[in-house]
């Protein structure tokens, strides 16, 4: 199986929107652990069945979960391929920011200016102190 690692802008938007709600993150966590019916998921939340169905629909639209019918029940499981793609995206962001922080560290390490430890907003730099002569 070939896994497409790049996410389109629309997919990124849907994934981050889906993960923005704590209930949806919890549903995703629970469906990573094992496949569950929407009814079983709904039983653990203090909201209507319809509200849980809407959360499941958002996760499904983002590709983070897959829903299938088994008789009258709708079973939900996490989609490890999409989770891996989202994780790869976050890893690229992490690499980008780590590289930027490393460059900043290098700039500070190479800074030839003396570090006097004085606060630039000290009294000597105030307008009244400069005109005291």
Short mmCIF file of N, CA, C and O in Angstrom, two decimals:
data_model
loop_
_atom_site.label_atom_id
_atom_site.label_comp_id
_atom_site.label_asym_id
_atom_site.label_seq_id
_atom_site.Cartn_x
_atom_site.Cartn_y
_atom_site.Cartn_z
N UNK A 1 0.85 -1.18 0.00
CA UNK A 1 0.00 0.00 0.00
C UNK A 1 0.89 1.24 0.00
O UNK A 1 1.80 1.38 0.79
N UNK A 2 0.60 2.17 -0.89
CA UNK A 2 1.33 3.42 -0.99
C UNK A 2 0.58 4.46 -0.17
O UNK A 2 -0.62 4.65 -0.33
N UNK A 3 1.30 5.13 0.70
CA UNK A 3 0.70 6.15 1.55
C UNK A 3 1.09 7.52 1.01
O UNK A 3 2.28 7.82 0.90
N UNK A 4 0.09 8.31 0.64
CA UNK A 4 0.35 9.68 0.20
C UNK A 4 0.58 10.52 1.44
O UNK A 4 -0.28 10.64 2.29
N UNK A 5 1.78 11.11 1.57
CA UNK A 5 2.11 11.84 2.79
C UNK A 5 1.71 13.30 2.74
O UNK A 5 1.47 13.91 3.76
N UNK A 6 1.64 13.90 1.58
CA UNK A 6 1.30 15.31 1.48
C UNK A 6 -0.20 15.50 1.65
O UNK A 6 -1.00 14.77 1.09
N UNK A 7 -0.55 16.50 2.41
CA UNK A 7 -1.94 16.87 2.59
C UNK A 7 -2.20 18.14 1.80
O UNK A 7 -1.38 19.07 1.81
N UNK A 8 -3.35 18.21 1.13
CA UNK A 8 -3.73 19.45 0.44
C UNK A 8 -4.10 20.48 1.50
O UNK A 8 -4.34 20.15 2.67
N UNK A 9 -4.18 21.73 1.08
CA UNK A 9 -4.58 22.79 2.01
C UNK A 9 -5.95 22.51 2.60
O UNK A 9 -6.19 22.75 3.79
N UNK A 10 -6.86 22.00 1.78
CA UNK A 10 -8.21 21.69 2.26
C UNK A 10 -8.18 20.57 3.29
O UNK A 10 -8.90 20.62 4.30
N UNK A 11 -7.35 19.55 3.07
CA UNK A 11 -7.23 18.46 4.04
C UNK A 11 -6.65 18.96 5.36
O UNK A 11 -7.11 18.58 6.43
N UNK A 12 -5.64 19.81 5.28
CA UNK A 12 -5.03 20.38 6.48
C UNK A 12 -6.08 21.16 7.27
O UNK A 12 -6.21 21.00 8.49
N UNK A 13 -6.86 21.98 6.56
CA UNK A 13 -7.92 22.74 7.23
C UNK A 13 -8.92 21.82 7.92
O UNK A 13 -9.30 22.06 9.07
N UNK A 14 -9.34 20.76 7.24
CA UNK A 14 -10.33 19.84 7.83
C UNK A 14 -9.75 19.10 9.03
O UNK A 14 -10.43 18.92 10.05
N UNK A 15 -8.48 18.67 8.93
CA UNK A 15 -7.86 17.94 10.04
C UNK A 15 -7.73 18.83 11.27
O UNK A 15 -8.12 18.45 12.38
N UNK A 16 -7.22 20.04 11.09
CA UNK A 16 -7.05 20.92 12.25
C UNK A 16 -8.39 21.37 12.82
O UNK A 16 -8.53 21.51 14.03
N UNK A 17 -9.36 21.58 11.95
CA UNK A 17 -10.71 21.91 12.44
C UNK A 17 -11.26 20.74 13.27
O UNK A 17 -11.81 20.95 14.35
N UNK A 18 -11.08 19.54 12.77
CA UNK A 18 -11.59 18.36 13.48
C UNK A 18 -10.92 18.20 14.83
O UNK A 18 -11.56 17.84 15.83
N UNK A 19 -9.62 18.47 14.89
CA UNK A 19 -8.87 18.29 16.14
C UNK A 19 -9.01 19.47 17.09
O UNK A 19 -8.51 19.40 18.22
N UNK A 20 -9.69 20.51 16.67
CA UNK A 20 -9.83 21.70 17.51
C UNK A 20 -10.78 21.50 18.69
O UNK A 20 -10.70 22.24 19.67
N UNK A 21 -11.65 20.50 18.62
CA UNK A 21 -12.63 20.27 19.69
C UNK A 21 -12.20 19.09 20.56
O UNK A 21 -11.83 18.02 20.05
N UNK A 22 -12.26 19.29 21.86
CA UNK A 22 -11.84 18.25 22.81
C UNK A 22 -12.66 16.97 22.65
O UNK A 22 -12.10 15.86 22.74
N UNK A 23 -13.94 17.10 22.40
CA UNK A 23 -14.78 15.91 22.23
C UNK A 23 -14.33 15.10 21.03
O UNK A 23 -14.22 13.87 21.10
N UNK A 24 -14.02 15.77 19.93
CA UNK A 24 -13.56 15.05 18.74
C UNK A 24 -12.21 14.40 18.97
O UNK A 24 -11.97 13.28 18.52
N UNK A 25 -11.32 15.09 19.68
CA UNK A 25 -10.02 14.46 20.00
C UNK A 25 -10.24 13.21 20.85
O UNK A 25 -9.56 12.19 20.65
N UNK A 26 -11.18 13.27 21.78
CA UNK A 26 -11.46 12.11 22.62
C UNK A 26 -12.07 10.97 21.80
O UNK A 26 -11.69 9.81 21.98
N UNK A 27 -12.98 11.30 20.90
CA UNK A 27 -13.56 10.26 20.03
C UNK A 27 -12.46 9.62 19.20
O UNK A 27 -12.41 8.39 19.07
N UNK A 28 -11.56 10.42 18.67
CA UNK A 28 -10.45 9.87 17.88
C UNK A 28 -9.59 8.95 18.74
O UNK A 28 -9.24 7.84 18.32
N UNK A 29 -9.25 9.41 19.94
CA UNK A 29 -8.44 8.57 20.84
C UNK A 29 -9.12 7.23 21.11
O UNK A 29 -8.50 6.19 21.04
N UNK A 30 -10.40 7.28 21.38
CA UNK A 30 -11.14 6.05 21.69
C UNK A 30 -11.22 5.12 20.49
O UNK A 30 -11.17 3.90 20.64
N UNK A 31 -11.33 5.68 19.29
CA UNK A 31 -11.42 4.83 18.10
C UNK A 31 -10.05 4.35 17.62
O UNK A 31 -9.98 3.44 16.80
N UNK A 32 -9.00 4.96 18.12
CA UNK A 32 -7.66 4.42 17.87
C UNK A 32 -7.49 3.13 18.67
O UNK A 32 -6.92 2.15 18.20
N UNK A 33 -8.00 3.17 19.90
CA UNK A 33 -7.87 2.02 20.80
C UNK A 33 -8.65 0.82 20.28
O UNK A 33 -8.18 -0.31 20.34
N UNK A 34 -9.89 1.06 19.78
CA UNK A 34 -10.68 -0.03 19.21
C UNK A 34 -11.88 0.55 18.48
O UNK A 34 -12.32 1.66 18.75
N UNK A 35 -12.39 -0.22 17.54
CA UNK A 35 -13.59 0.17 16.81
C UNK A 35 -14.78 0.20 17.76
O UNK A 35 -14.91 -0.66 18.63
N UNK A 36 -15.61 1.23 17.61
CA UNK A 36 -16.76 1.38 18.50
C UNK A 36 -17.98 1.84 17.71
O UNK A 36 -17.85 2.50 16.69
N UNK A 37 -19.14 1.51 18.23
CA UNK A 37 -20.37 2.01 17.60
C UNK A 37 -20.56 3.47 17.99
O UNK A 37 -20.09 3.91 19.04
N UNK A 38 -21.29 4.19 17.16
CA UNK A 38 -21.59 5.58 17.47
C UNK A 38 -22.41 5.63 18.76
O UNK A 38 -22.23 6.52 19.59
N UNK A 39 -23.30 4.64 18.95
CA UNK A 39 -24.10 4.59 20.18
C UNK A 39 -23.22 4.45 21.41
O UNK A 39 -23.45 5.12 22.43
N UNK A 40 -22.21 3.59 21.35
CA UNK A 40 -21.31 3.41 22.48
C UNK A 40 -20.52 4.69 22.75
O UNK A 40 -20.30 5.06 23.91
N UNK A 41 -20.10 5.35 21.70
CA UNK A 41 -19.39 6.62 21.86
C UNK A 41 -20.30 7.65 22.53
O UNK A 41 -19.90 8.32 23.48
N UNK A 42 -21.53 7.76 22.05
CA UNK A 42 -22.47 8.76 22.55
C UNK A 42 -22.82 8.55 24.02
O UNK A 42 -23.07 9.52 24.74
N UNK A 43 -22.80 7.32 24.47
CA UNK A 43 -23.19 7.02 25.85
C UNK A 43 -22.28 7.68 26.88
O UNK A 43 -22.70 7.94 28.00
N UNK A 44 -21.05 7.99 26.49
CA UNK A 44 -20.08 8.55 27.44
C UNK A 44 -20.00 10.07 27.44
O UNK A 44 -19.16 10.64 28.12
N UNK A 45 -20.86 10.73 26.68
CA UNK A 45 -20.81 12.19 26.62
C UNK A 45 -22.12 12.79 27.12
O UNK A 45 -23.19 12.22 26.91
N UNK A 46 -22.00 13.93 27.73
CA UNK A 46 -23.17 14.65 28.24
C UNK A 46 -23.72 15.55 27.13
O UNK A 46 -23.69 16.78 27.24
N UNK A 47 -24.15 14.91 26.04
CA UNK A 47 -24.73 15.63 24.90
C UNK A 47 -25.64 14.66 24.17
O UNK A 47 -25.61 13.46 24.42
N UNK A 48 -26.40 15.19 23.27
CA UNK A 48 -27.35 14.35 22.54
C UNK A 48 -26.62 13.41 21.58
O UNK A 48 -25.48 13.67 21.18
N UNK A 49 -27.32 12.35 21.21
CA UNK A 49 -26.79 11.42 20.22
C UNK A 49 -26.51 12.15 18.91
O UNK A 49 -25.47 11.94 18.28
N UNK A 50 -27.41 13.06 18.53
CA UNK A 50 -27.23 13.83 17.29
C UNK A 50 -25.96 14.68 17.34
O UNK A 50 -25.26 14.81 16.33
N UNK A 51 -25.66 15.24 18.50
CA UNK A 51 -24.44 16.06 18.64
C UNK A 51 -23.20 15.19 18.45
O UNK A 51 -22.24 15.59 17.78
N UNK A 52 -23.21 13.99 19.02
CA UNK A 52 -22.08 13.08 18.85
C UNK A 52 -21.97 12.66 17.38
O UNK A 52 -20.86 12.60 16.83
N UNK A 53 -23.10 12.41 16.74
CA UNK A 53 -23.08 12.08 15.31
C UNK A 53 -22.43 13.19 14.49
O UNK A 53 -21.69 12.91 13.56
N UNK A 54 -22.71 14.43 14.86
CA UNK A 54 -22.10 15.56 14.15
C UNK A 54 -20.59 15.59 14.36
O UNK A 54 -19.83 15.86 13.42
N UNK A 55 -20.14 15.32 15.58
CA UNK A 55 -18.70 15.25 15.84
C UNK A 55 -18.06 14.14 15.00
O UNK A 55 -16.99 14.33 14.41
N UNK A 56 -18.72 13.00 14.95
CA UNK A 56 -18.22 11.87 14.15
C UNK A 56 -18.16 12.26 12.68
O UNK A 56 -17.19 11.95 11.98
N UNK A 57 -19.18 12.99 12.20
CA UNK A 57 -19.20 13.41 10.80
C UNK A 57 -18.04 14.35 10.47
O UNK A 57 -17.45 14.27 9.39
N UNK A 58 -17.69 15.24 11.40
CA UNK A 58 -16.55 16.15 11.19
C UNK A 58 -15.26 15.34 11.10
O UNK A 58 -14.42 15.59 10.21
N UNK A 59 -15.08 14.38 12.00
CA UNK A 59 -13.89 13.54 11.97
C UNK A 59 -13.84 12.71 10.68
O UNK A 59 -12.77 12.53 10.09
N UNK A 60 -14.99 12.23 10.26
CA UNK A 60 -15.06 11.43 9.03
C UNK A 60 -14.73 12.31 7.81
O UNK A 60 -13.99 11.88 6.92
N UNK A 61 -15.27 13.53 7.78
CA UNK A 61 -14.98 14.44 6.66
C UNK A 61 -13.49 14.78 6.58
O UNK A 61 -12.96 15.00 5.49
N UNK A 62 -12.84 14.80 7.72
CA UNK A 62 -11.40 15.07 7.77
C UNK A 62 -10.58 13.84 7.41
O UNK A 62 -9.37 13.93 7.23
N UNK A 63 -11.23 12.69 7.31
CA UNK A 63 -10.52 11.45 6.98
C UNK A 63 -9.85 10.81 8.17
O UNK A 63 -9.11 9.84 8.01
N UNK A 64 -10.08 11.34 9.36
CA UNK A 64 -9.42 10.80 10.55
C UNK A 64 -10.07 9.52 11.07
O UNK A 64 -9.43 8.74 11.76
N UNK A 65 -11.35 9.33 10.74
CA UNK A 65 -12.03 8.09 11.11
C UNK A 65 -12.78 7.54 9.90
O UNK A 65 -13.07 8.27 8.95
N UNK A 66 -13.08 6.26 9.98
CA UNK A 66 -13.84 5.58 8.94
C UNK A 66 -15.06 4.97 9.61
O UNK A 66 -14.94 4.36 10.68
N UNK A 67 -16.20 5.14 8.97
CA UNK A 67 -17.44 4.60 9.52
C UNK A 67 -17.95 3.51 8.58
O UNK A 67 -17.88 3.66 7.37
N UNK A 68 -18.45 2.43 9.18
CA UNK A 68 -19.02 1.35 8.36
C UNK A 68 -20.29 0.84 9.04
O UNK A 68 -20.45 0.98 10.25
N UNK A 69 -21.15 0.29 8.21
CA UNK A 69 -22.41 -0.25 8.73
C UNK A 69 -22.24 -1.74 9.03
O UNK A 69 -21.61 -2.48 8.27
N UNK A 70 -22.77 -2.13 10.16
CA UNK A 70 -22.86 -3.55 10.50
C UNK A 70 -24.27 -3.77 11.06
O UNK A 70 -24.53 -3.44 12.22
N UNK A 71 -25.15 -4.25 10.20
CA UNK A 71 -26.55 -4.34 10.57
C UNK A 71 -27.11 -2.93 10.72
O UNK A 71 -26.95 -2.09 9.85
N UNK A 72 -27.72 -2.68 11.86
CA UNK A 72 -28.28 -1.35 12.11
C UNK A 72 -27.28 -0.41 12.77
O UNK A 72 -27.54 0.77 12.92
N UNK A 73 -26.17 -0.94 13.18
CA UNK A 73 -25.16 -0.11 13.88
C UNK A 73 -24.19 0.52 12.89
O UNK A 73 -23.92 -0.02 11.82
N UNK A 74 -23.65 1.65 13.30
CA UNK A 74 -22.58 2.32 12.56
C UNK A 74 -21.33 2.22 13.43
O UNK A 74 -21.30 2.75 14.55
N UNK A 75 -20.34 1.52 12.92
CA UNK A 75 -19.09 1.34 13.66
C UNK A 75 -18.05 2.33 13.15
O UNK A 75 -17.95 2.61 11.96
N UNK A 76 -17.27 2.83 14.09
CA UNK A 76 -16.29 3.87 13.80
C UNK A 76 -14.92 3.39 14.24
O UNK A 76 -14.76 2.84 15.34
N UNK A 77 -13.92 3.63 13.39
CA UNK A 77 -12.52 3.34 13.75
C UNK A 77 -11.64 4.44 13.19
O UNK A 77 -11.98 5.08 12.20
N UNK A 78 -10.53 4.65 13.83
CA UNK A 78 -9.58 5.66 13.37
C UNK A 78 -8.92 5.18 12.09
O UNK A 78 -8.76 3.97 11.86
N UNK A 79 -8.54 6.10 11.23
CA UNK A 79 -7.82 5.78 10.00
C UNK A 79 -6.34 6.07 10.23
O UNK A 79 -5.92 7.23 10.21
N UNK A 80 -5.55 5.02 10.44
CA UNK A 80 -4.12 5.25 10.75
C UNK A 80 -3.35 5.93 9.63
O UNK A 80 -2.40 6.66 9.89
N UNK A 81 -3.78 5.76 8.38
CA UNK A 81 -3.08 6.41 7.27
C UNK A 81 -3.20 7.93 7.36
O UNK A 81 -2.22 8.66 7.23
N UNK A 82 -4.41 8.43 7.60
CA UNK A 82 -4.58 9.88 7.69
C UNK A 82 -3.89 10.43 8.94
O UNK A 82 -3.31 11.51 8.90
N UNK A 83 -3.94 9.69 10.03
CA UNK A 83 -3.25 10.12 11.25
C UNK A 83 -1.75 10.22 10.98
O UNK A 83 -1.09 11.17 11.41
N UNK A 84 -1.21 9.26 10.25
CA UNK A 84 0.22 9.28 9.90
C UNK A 84 0.54 10.48 9.01
O UNK A 84 1.59 11.12 9.18
N UNK A 85 -0.35 10.80 8.09
CA UNK A 85 -0.13 11.96 7.21
C UNK A 85 -0.16 13.26 8.01
O UNK A 85 0.66 14.15 7.79
N UNK A 86 -1.10 13.37 8.95
CA UNK A 86 -1.17 14.57 9.79
C UNK A 86 0.07 14.66 10.68
O UNK A 86 0.63 15.75 10.88
N UNK A 87 0.50 13.54 11.21
CA UNK A 87 1.70 13.51 12.05
C UNK A 87 2.93 13.95 11.25
O UNK A 87 3.78 14.69 11.75
N UNK A 88 3.03 13.50 9.99
CA UNK A 88 4.16 13.88 9.14
C UNK A 88 4.15 15.39 8.89
O UNK A 88 5.22 16.03 8.89
N UNK A 89 2.97 15.96 8.71
CA UNK A 89 2.87 17.41 8.53
C UNK A 89 3.38 18.14 9.77
O UNK A 89 4.17 19.07 9.67
N UNK A 90 2.95 17.69 10.94
CA UNK A 90 3.40 18.33 12.18
C UNK A 90 4.90 18.15 12.38
O UNK A 90 5.57 19.05 12.88
N UNK A 91 5.44 17.01 11.97
CA UNK A 91 6.88 16.79 12.08
C UNK A 91 7.64 17.77 11.20
O UNK A 91 8.69 18.29 11.60
N UNK A 92 7.10 18.07 10.02
CA UNK A 92 7.76 19.06 9.14
C UNK A 92 7.73 20.45 9.78
O UNK A 92 8.70 21.19 9.71
N UNK A 93 6.60 20.81 10.39
CA UNK A 93 6.54 22.09 11.10
C UNK A 93 7.55 22.12 12.25
O UNK A 93 8.20 23.14 12.48
N UNK A 94 7.66 21.02 12.96
CA UNK A 94 8.62 20.96 14.06
C UNK A 94 10.04 21.15 13.54
O UNK A 94 10.82 21.91 14.13
N UNK A 95 10.39 20.49 12.45
CA UNK A 95 11.73 20.65 11.86
C UNK A 95 11.98 22.10 11.46
O UNK A 95 13.07 22.64 11.71
N UNK A 96 10.99 22.72 10.86
CA UNK A 96 11.11 24.12 10.44
C UNK A 96 11.41 25.01 11.63
O UNK A 96 12.34 25.82 11.61
N UNK A 97 10.63 24.87 12.69
CA UNK A 97 10.81 25.73 13.86
C UNK A 97 12.09 25.42 14.62
O UNK A 97 12.75 26.32 15.13
N UNK A 98 12.47 24.16 14.69
CA UNK A 98 13.74 23.83 15.35
C UNK A 98 14.91 24.44 14.60
O UNK A 98 15.85 24.95 15.20
N UNK A 99 14.85 24.42 13.26
CA UNK A 99 15.91 25.02 12.46
C UNK A 99 15.97 26.53 12.69
O UNK A 99 17.06 27.11 12.81
N UNK A 100 14.82 27.17 12.80
CA UNK A 100 14.79 28.62 13.06
C UNK A 100 15.36 28.93 14.44
O UNK A 100 16.11 29.90 14.61
N UNK A 101 15.01 28.15 15.42
CA UNK A 101 15.53 28.36 16.78
C UNK A 101 17.03 28.12 16.81
O UNK A 101 17.77 28.88 17.44
N UNK A 102 17.51 27.10 16.09
CA UNK A 102 18.96 26.85 16.02
C UNK A 102 19.69 28.04 15.40
O UNK A 102 20.77 28.41 15.86
N UNK A 103 19.10 28.63 14.35
CA UNK A 103 19.74 29.80 13.72
C UNK A 103 19.76 30.98 14.69
O UNK A 103 20.75 31.72 14.74
N UNK A 104 18.68 31.17 15.44
CA UNK A 104 18.67 32.24 16.44
C UNK A 104 19.74 32.00 17.51
O UNK A 104 20.45 32.92 17.91
N UNK A 105 19.83 30.76 17.98
CA UNK A 105 20.87 30.42 18.97
C UNK A 105 22.26 30.74 18.43
O UNK A 105 23.10 31.29 19.14
N UNK A 106 22.49 30.41 17.16
CA UNK A 106 23.80 30.68 16.55
C UNK A 106 24.05 32.18 16.46
O UNK A 106 25.16 32.64 16.70
N UNK A 107 23.02 32.95 16.10
CA UNK A 107 23.18 34.40 16.05
C UNK A 107 23.53 34.98 17.41
O UNK A 107 24.40 35.83 17.53
N UNK A 108 22.86 34.53 18.44
CA UNK A 108 23.14 35.02 19.79
C UNK A 108 24.54 34.60 20.24
O UNK A 108 25.24 35.36 20.91
N UNK A 109 24.96 33.40 19.87
CA UNK A 109 26.28 32.93 20.26
C UNK A 109 27.39 33.71 19.56
O UNK A 109 28.46 33.94 20.12
N UNK A 110 27.13 34.18 18.33
CA UNK A 110 28.11 34.93 17.55
C UNK A 110 28.03 36.43 17.78
O UNK A 110 28.82 37.18 17.23
N UNK A 111 27.11 36.90 18.58
CA UNK A 111 26.90 38.33 18.82
C UNK A 111 28.11 38.92 19.55
O UNK A 111 28.40 38.56 20.68
N UNK A 112 28.86 39.85 18.91
CA UNK A 112 30.06 40.41 19.53
C UNK A 112 29.78 41.49 20.57
O UNK A 112 30.67 41.92 21.28
N UNK A 113 28.54 41.96 20.66
CA UNK A 113 28.25 43.05 21.60
C UNK A 113 28.41 42.55 23.03
O UNK A 113 28.06 41.43 23.36
N UNK A 114 28.99 43.43 23.89
CA UNK A 114 29.19 43.01 25.29
C UNK A 114 27.84 42.87 25.98
O UNK A 114 26.92 43.62 25.73
N UNK A 115 27.81 41.92 26.81
CA UNK A 115 26.58 41.67 27.57
C UNK A 115 26.76 42.27 28.95
O UNK A 115 27.32 41.66 29.85
N UNK A 116 26.31 43.52 29.10
CA UNK A 116 26.55 44.22 30.37
C UNK A 116 25.52 43.85 31.42
O UNK A 116 25.69 44.17 32.58
N UNK A 117 24.43 43.23 30.99
CA UNK A 117 23.41 42.85 31.95
C UNK A 117 22.54 44.00 32.39
O UNK A 117 21.76 43.87 33.30
N UNK A 118 22.73 45.18 31.77
CA UNK A 118 21.90 46.32 32.16
C UNK A 118 20.63 46.33 31.34
O UNK A 118 20.62 45.92 30.19
N UNK A 119 19.62 46.84 31.95
CA UNK A 119 18.32 46.95 31.30
C UNK A 119 18.33 48.19 30.43
O UNK A 119 18.63 49.28 30.91
N UNK A 120 18.01 48.07 29.14
CA UNK A 120 18.03 49.24 28.26
C UNK A 120 17.03 50.31 28.67
O UNK A 120 17.15 51.45 28.26
N UNK A 121 16.09 49.98 29.49
CA UNK A 121 15.12 50.98 29.93
C UNK A 121 15.50 51.54 31.29
O UNK A 121 14.67 52.11 31.99
N UNK A 122 16.79 51.45 31.66
CA UNK A 122 17.23 51.95 32.96
C UNK A 122 17.16 53.47 33.00
O UNK A 122 17.03 54.13 31.98
N UNK A 123 17.29 54.03 34.17
CA UNK A 123 17.15 55.47 34.37
C UNK A 123 18.15 56.27 33.54
O UNK A 123 17.86 57.41 33.16
N UNK A 124 19.32 55.76 33.24
CA UNK A 124 20.34 56.50 32.47
C UNK A 124 19.87 56.78 31.06
O UNK A 124 20.35 57.70 30.43
N UNK A 125 18.95 55.99 30.54
CA UNK A 125 18.47 56.16 29.19
C UNK A 125 17.18 56.95 29.11
O UNK A 125 16.66 57.15 28.02
N UNK A 126 16.68 57.41 30.21
CA UNK A 126 15.43 58.17 30.16
C UNK A 126 15.72 59.58 29.68
O UNK A 126 16.82 60.09 29.85
N UNK A 127 14.74 60.25 29.06
CA UNK A 127 14.98 61.60 28.51
C UNK A 127 15.44 62.58 29.59
O UNK A 127 16.32 63.41 29.33
N UNK A 128 14.92 62.55 30.77
CA UNK A 128 15.32 63.46 31.84
C UNK A 128 16.77 63.24 32.26
O UNK A 128 17.47 64.20 32.56
N UNK A 129 17.23 62.03 32.27
CA UNK A 129 18.60 61.73 32.68
C UNK A 129 19.59 62.24 31.64
O UNK A 129 20.67 62.69 31.97
N UNK A 130 19.21 62.22 30.34
CA UNK A 130 20.11 62.70 29.29
C UNK A 130 20.23 64.22 29.32
O UNK A 130 21.24 64.76 28.91
N UNK A 131 19.20 64.91 29.74
CA UNK A 131 19.23 66.36 29.75
C UNK A 131 19.60 66.94 31.11
O UNK A 131 19.44 68.12 31.37
N UNK A 132 20.17 66.13 31.98
CA UNK A 132 20.52 66.58 33.31
C UNK A 132 21.75 67.48 33.31
O UNK A 132 22.03 68.14 34.29
N UNK A 133 22.52 67.52 32.23
CA UNK A 133 23.75 68.32 32.18
C UNK A 133 23.48 69.75 32.26
O UNK A 133 23.02 70.62 31.86
#
